[in-house]
Amino acid sequence: MKMNKIYDGSHQWIMFGRDTNKPEKIIDTNQYIVKTAKRCLLIDPGGVELFAPMLAAILHHAPVENITDLFASHQDPDVISSLGLWDQALPNAKLHAAQIWEGFIRHFGCESIEYVAIPDNGGTIQLDNVELQIIPAHYMHAAANFNLYDPEARILMSGDVGAALEEPGSPMFVENFDSHIEKMRYFHQRWMPSNQAKRAWIERVRELDVEIMAPQHGRMFRGDDVKRFLDWFEGLQVGIAV
């Protein structure tokens, strides 16, 4: 699994992904941590098969007792099916996830970790002196879905928005946006069900100052490629399976 530090200021953002040892038919995912001096937030911790490599990777950056919080953008197994194992490793941690998904996510195992239910309008996560904004992204693609925005680092963890299905050896960042489009098109047309929800999300994100957009699959976008993605996505008809 590769590691990429995407922000290093008063706190850090670190991305983990491109797992060359993953099972062949398991989709590749990106995991992120936000690390302060004393606390660590694990974002979309991944499937059950990723628990051991993710724990080992994080321990290079923070002791286990500093992993105080987890965030799940939605309920999918590639996002949070490792919960039952994190529940055993981090009995005093908190899981921040959508209120309406609680009864579903608990099927993965949640005996010790405190479930912090996120209301539909979002909220914040306070990590020492760092305040992260929970941005509603409903139907993008889950019925209750959230992104995480850091105004200081100017990073938007966008969940499945911006995702591309690629080989584990792919670069961390988009290098040529035009050639990257075909890696994203089908995923967004098939998994994003609502043009109305898409437009609402785009309007919300355009109001943020985003330098890096970091999805759960595929490459990250930075600089002008963030705006290029929003413009492309705005013109894309989604929900084509209907």
Coordinates of C-alpha atoms in Angstrom, one line a residue:
M1 CA 0.0 0.0 0.0
K2 CA 1.3 3.4 -1.0
M3 CA 1.3 6.5 1.2
N4 CA 1.1 10.1 0.1
K5 CA 1.2 13.1 2.4
I6 CA -1.1 15.6 0.7
Y7 CA -1.0 18.3 3.4
D8 CA 1.6 19.2 6.0
G9 CA 0.8 22.3 8.1
S10 CA -0.5 22.7 11.6
H11 CA -1.9 19.2 11.0
Q12 CA -1.5 16.5 8.3
W13 CA -3.5 14.7 5.7
I14 CA -2.2 11.4 4.5
M15 CA -3.6 9.2 1.8
F16 CA -3.2 5.4 1.7
G17 CA -4.0 3.4 -1.4
R18 CA -2.8 1.6 -4.5
D19 CA -2.7 -1.7 -2.6
T20 CA -0.9 -4.1 -4.9
N21 CA -1.6 -7.0 -2.6
K22 CA -5.4 -6.7 -2.6
P23 CA -7.4 -9.6 -3.9
E24 CA -7.9 -9.5 -7.6
K25 CA -11.7 -8.9 -7.6
I26 CA -11.7 -6.4 -4.7
I27 CA -12.1 -2.8 -5.9
D28 CA -9.1 -0.5 -5.0
T29 CA -9.9 2.2 -2.5
N30 CA -8.3 5.3 -1.0
Q31 CA -8.2 5.8 2.7
Y32 CA -7.2 9.0 4.4
I33 CA -6.2 10.2 7.9
V34 CA -6.2 13.6 9.4
K35 CA -3.5 13.8 12.1
T36 CA -3.0 16.4 14.8
A37 CA -0.5 16.3 17.6
K38 CA -2.6 14.1 19.8
R39 CA -5.5 12.8 17.7
C40 CA -6.1 11.0 14.4
L41 CA -9.2 10.7 12.3
L42 CA -9.5 7.7 9.9
I43 CA -11.7 8.5 6.9
D44 CA -13.5 5.7 5.0
P45 CA -11.4 3.0 6.7
G46 CA -12.1 0.4 4.0
G47 CA -13.2 -3.2 3.7
V48 CA -12.5 -6.0 6.2
E49 CA -9.6 -7.2 4.0
L50 CA -7.8 -3.9 4.5
F51 CA -7.9 -3.8 8.3
A52 CA -4.4 -5.3 8.9
P53 CA -2.5 -3.3 6.3
M54 CA -4.3 -0.1 7.2
L55 CA -3.6 -0.5 11.0
A56 CA 0.1 -1.3 10.2
A57 CA 0.3 1.8 7.9
I58 CA -1.3 4.2 10.4
L59 CA 1.0 3.0 13.2
H60 CA 3.9 4.5 11.3
H61 CA 2.3 7.9 11.9
A62 CA 0.4 7.7 15.1
P63 CA 0.1 5.4 18.1
V64 CA -3.1 3.3 18.4
E65 CA -4.4 5.3 21.3
N66 CA -4.3 8.5 19.2
I67 CA -6.7 7.0 16.6
T68 CA -9.8 8.6 18.3
D69 CA -12.2 9.0 15.4
L70 CA -13.5 7.3 12.3
F71 CA -15.6 8.8 9.5
A72 CA -17.8 6.8 7.0
S73 CA -19.0 8.8 4.0
H74 CA -21.8 6.2 3.5
Q75 CA -22.7 2.6 4.3
D76 CA -21.0 0.6 1.5
P77 CA -18.8 -2.4 2.4
D78 CA -15.8 -0.9 0.7
V79 CA -16.1 2.1 3.0
I80 CA -16.7 0.5 6.4
S81 CA -17.0 -3.3 6.5
S82 CA -13.8 -3.3 8.5
L83 CA -15.7 -1.7 11.4
G84 CA -16.0 -4.9 13.5
L85 CA -12.2 -5.2 13.6
W86 CA -11.6 -1.5 14.4
D87 CA -14.2 -1.9 17.1
Q88 CA -12.0 -4.4 18.8
A89 CA -8.8 -2.4 18.2
L90 CA -10.2 1.0 19.2
P91 CA -12.8 0.5 21.9
N92 CA -12.8 4.1 22.9
A93 CA -13.1 5.6 19.5
K94 CA -16.0 7.4 17.8
L95 CA -17.6 6.6 14.4
H96 CA -19.1 9.6 12.6
A97 CA -21.7 8.4 10.1
A98 CA -25.1 9.2 8.8
Q99 CA -28.0 8.9 11.2
I100 CA -30.2 6.9 8.8
W101 CA -27.4 4.3 8.2
E102 CA -26.8 3.5 11.8
G103 CA -29.1 0.4 11.9
F104 CA -27.3 -0.9 8.7
I105 CA -23.7 0.0 9.6
R106 CA -24.0 -1.8 12.9
H107 CA -24.3 -5.1 11.0
F108 CA -20.6 -4.8 10.4
G109 CA -20.0 -4.8 14.2
C110 CA -20.2 -1.9 16.6
E111 CA -20.1 -2.9 20.2
S112 CA -17.6 -0.6 21.7
I113 CA -17.1 2.3 19.3
E114 CA -19.5 5.2 20.0
Y115 CA -21.7 5.8 17.0
V116 CA -22.0 9.6 16.4
A117 CA -25.0 10.1 14.2
I118 CA -24.7 12.8 11.5
P119 CA -28.0 14.6 10.8
D120 CA -29.0 15.2 7.2
N121 CA -27.7 18.8 7.2
G122 CA -24.2 17.8 8.2
G123 CA -22.1 19.2 11.0
T124 CA -18.5 19.4 12.1
I125 CA -15.8 17.2 13.6
Q126 CA -13.5 18.9 16.1
L127 CA -10.0 17.3 16.1
D128 CA -7.9 19.3 18.6
N129 CA -7.8 22.8 17.1
V130 CA -8.8 21.5 13.6
E131 CA -12.5 21.9 12.6
L132 CA -13.6 19.7 9.7
Q133 CA -16.9 20.4 8.0
I134 CA -19.3 17.6 7.2
I135 CA -20.8 18.5 3.8
P136 CA -24.1 16.9 2.7
A137 CA -23.7 14.9 -0.5
H138 CA -27.0 13.0 -0.5
Y139 CA -27.6 10.6 -3.4
M140 CA -24.0 11.0 -4.5
H141 CA -24.5 8.0 -4.6
A142 CA -26.0 6.8 -1.3
A143 CA -29.3 8.2 0.0
A144 CA -27.5 9.6 3.0
N145 CA -24.0 10.6 2.0
F146 CA -21.4 13.0 3.3
N147 CA -18.1 14.6 2.2
L148 CA -15.5 16.0 4.6
Y149 CA -14.0 19.5 4.0
D150 CA -11.0 21.0 5.7
P151 CA -11.0 24.8 5.1
E152 CA -7.4 25.2 6.3
A153 CA -5.9 22.5 4.1
R154 CA -8.5 23.3 1.4
I155 CA -9.1 19.6 0.9
L156 CA -12.5 18.0 0.1
M157 CA -12.7 14.3 0.7
S158 CA -15.4 13.6 -1.9
G159 CA -16.3 10.0 -1.4
D160 CA -17.5 8.4 -4.6
V161 CA -17.7 11.7 -6.4
G162 CA -14.7 11.9 -8.7
A163 CA -14.1 8.2 -8.5
A164 CA -12.3 6.3 -11.3
L165 CA -11.7 2.6 -11.5
E166 CA -8.1 2.0 -12.3
E167 CA -5.2 -0.4 -11.7
P168 CA -3.4 -0.2 -8.4
G169 CA -0.3 1.1 -10.1
S170 CA -2.0 4.3 -11.3
P171 CA -0.6 7.7 -10.3
M172 CA -2.0 9.4 -7.2
F173 CA -3.1 12.6 -9.0
V174 CA -4.8 13.3 -12.3
E175 CA -2.1 14.2 -14.8
N176 CA -4.2 14.8 -17.9
F177 CA -7.8 15.6 -17.2
D178 CA -9.1 15.0 -20.8
S179 CA -7.7 11.5 -20.9
H180 CA -9.0 10.8 -17.4
I181 CA -12.6 11.4 -18.3
E182 CA -13.2 8.0 -19.8
K183 CA -12.0 6.4 -16.6
M184 CA -14.8 8.2 -14.7
R185 CA -17.7 8.5 -17.2
Y186 CA -19.4 5.1 -16.7
F187 CA -18.9 5.1 -13.0
H188 CA -20.7 8.5 -12.6
Q189 CA -23.5 7.8 -15.1
R190 CA -24.3 4.4 -13.5
W191 CA -23.8 5.0 -9.8
M192 CA -25.1 8.6 -9.5
P193 CA -28.9 8.4 -9.7
S194 CA -30.0 12.0 -9.7
N195 CA -29.2 15.0 -11.9
Q196 CA -31.1 17.2 -9.3
A197 CA -28.9 15.9 -6.5
K198 CA -25.8 16.3 -8.7
R199 CA -26.6 20.0 -9.3
A200 CA -27.2 20.6 -5.6
W201 CA -23.8 19.1 -4.8
I202 CA -22.0 21.1 -7.4
E203 CA -23.5 24.3 -6.2
R204 CA -22.5 23.5 -2.6
V205 CA -18.9 22.6 -3.6
R206 CA -18.4 25.7 -5.8
E207 CA -18.9 27.8 -2.7
L208 CA -15.9 26.0 -1.0
D209 CA -12.2 26.9 -1.6
V210 CA -10.9 23.5 -2.8
E211 CA -7.3 22.9 -3.7
I212 CA -7.4 19.1 -3.6
M213 CA -10.5 16.9 -4.2
A214 CA -9.8 13.5 -2.8
P215 CA -12.2 10.7 -3.8
Q216 CA -12.5 7.2 -2.4
H217 CA -11.4 5.5 -5.7
G218 CA -8.8 6.5 -8.3
R219 CA -6.8 9.7 -8.6
M220 CA -7.0 12.9 -6.7
F221 CA -7.6 16.3 -8.4
R222 CA -5.7 19.4 -7.6
G223 CA -5.7 23.0 -8.6
D224 CA -7.5 23.8 -11.9
D225 CA -8.5 20.1 -12.3
V226 CA -11.0 20.5 -9.4
K227 CA -12.9 23.2 -11.5
R228 CA -12.5 21.0 -14.6
F229 CA -14.1 18.1 -12.9
L230 CA -17.1 20.3 -11.6
D231 CA -17.6 21.7 -15.1
W232 CA -17.5 18.2 -16.7
F233 CA -19.7 16.6 -14.1
E234 CA -22.3 19.5 -14.4
G235 CA -22.8 18.6 -18.1
L236 CA -22.9 14.9 -17.6
Q237 CA -26.3 13.1 -17.6
V238 CA -26.4 10.7 -14.7
G239 CA -28.8 8.0 -13.6
I240 CA -28.8 6.4 -17.1
A241 CA -29.8 3.0 -15.9
V242 CA -33.3 4.4 -15.3

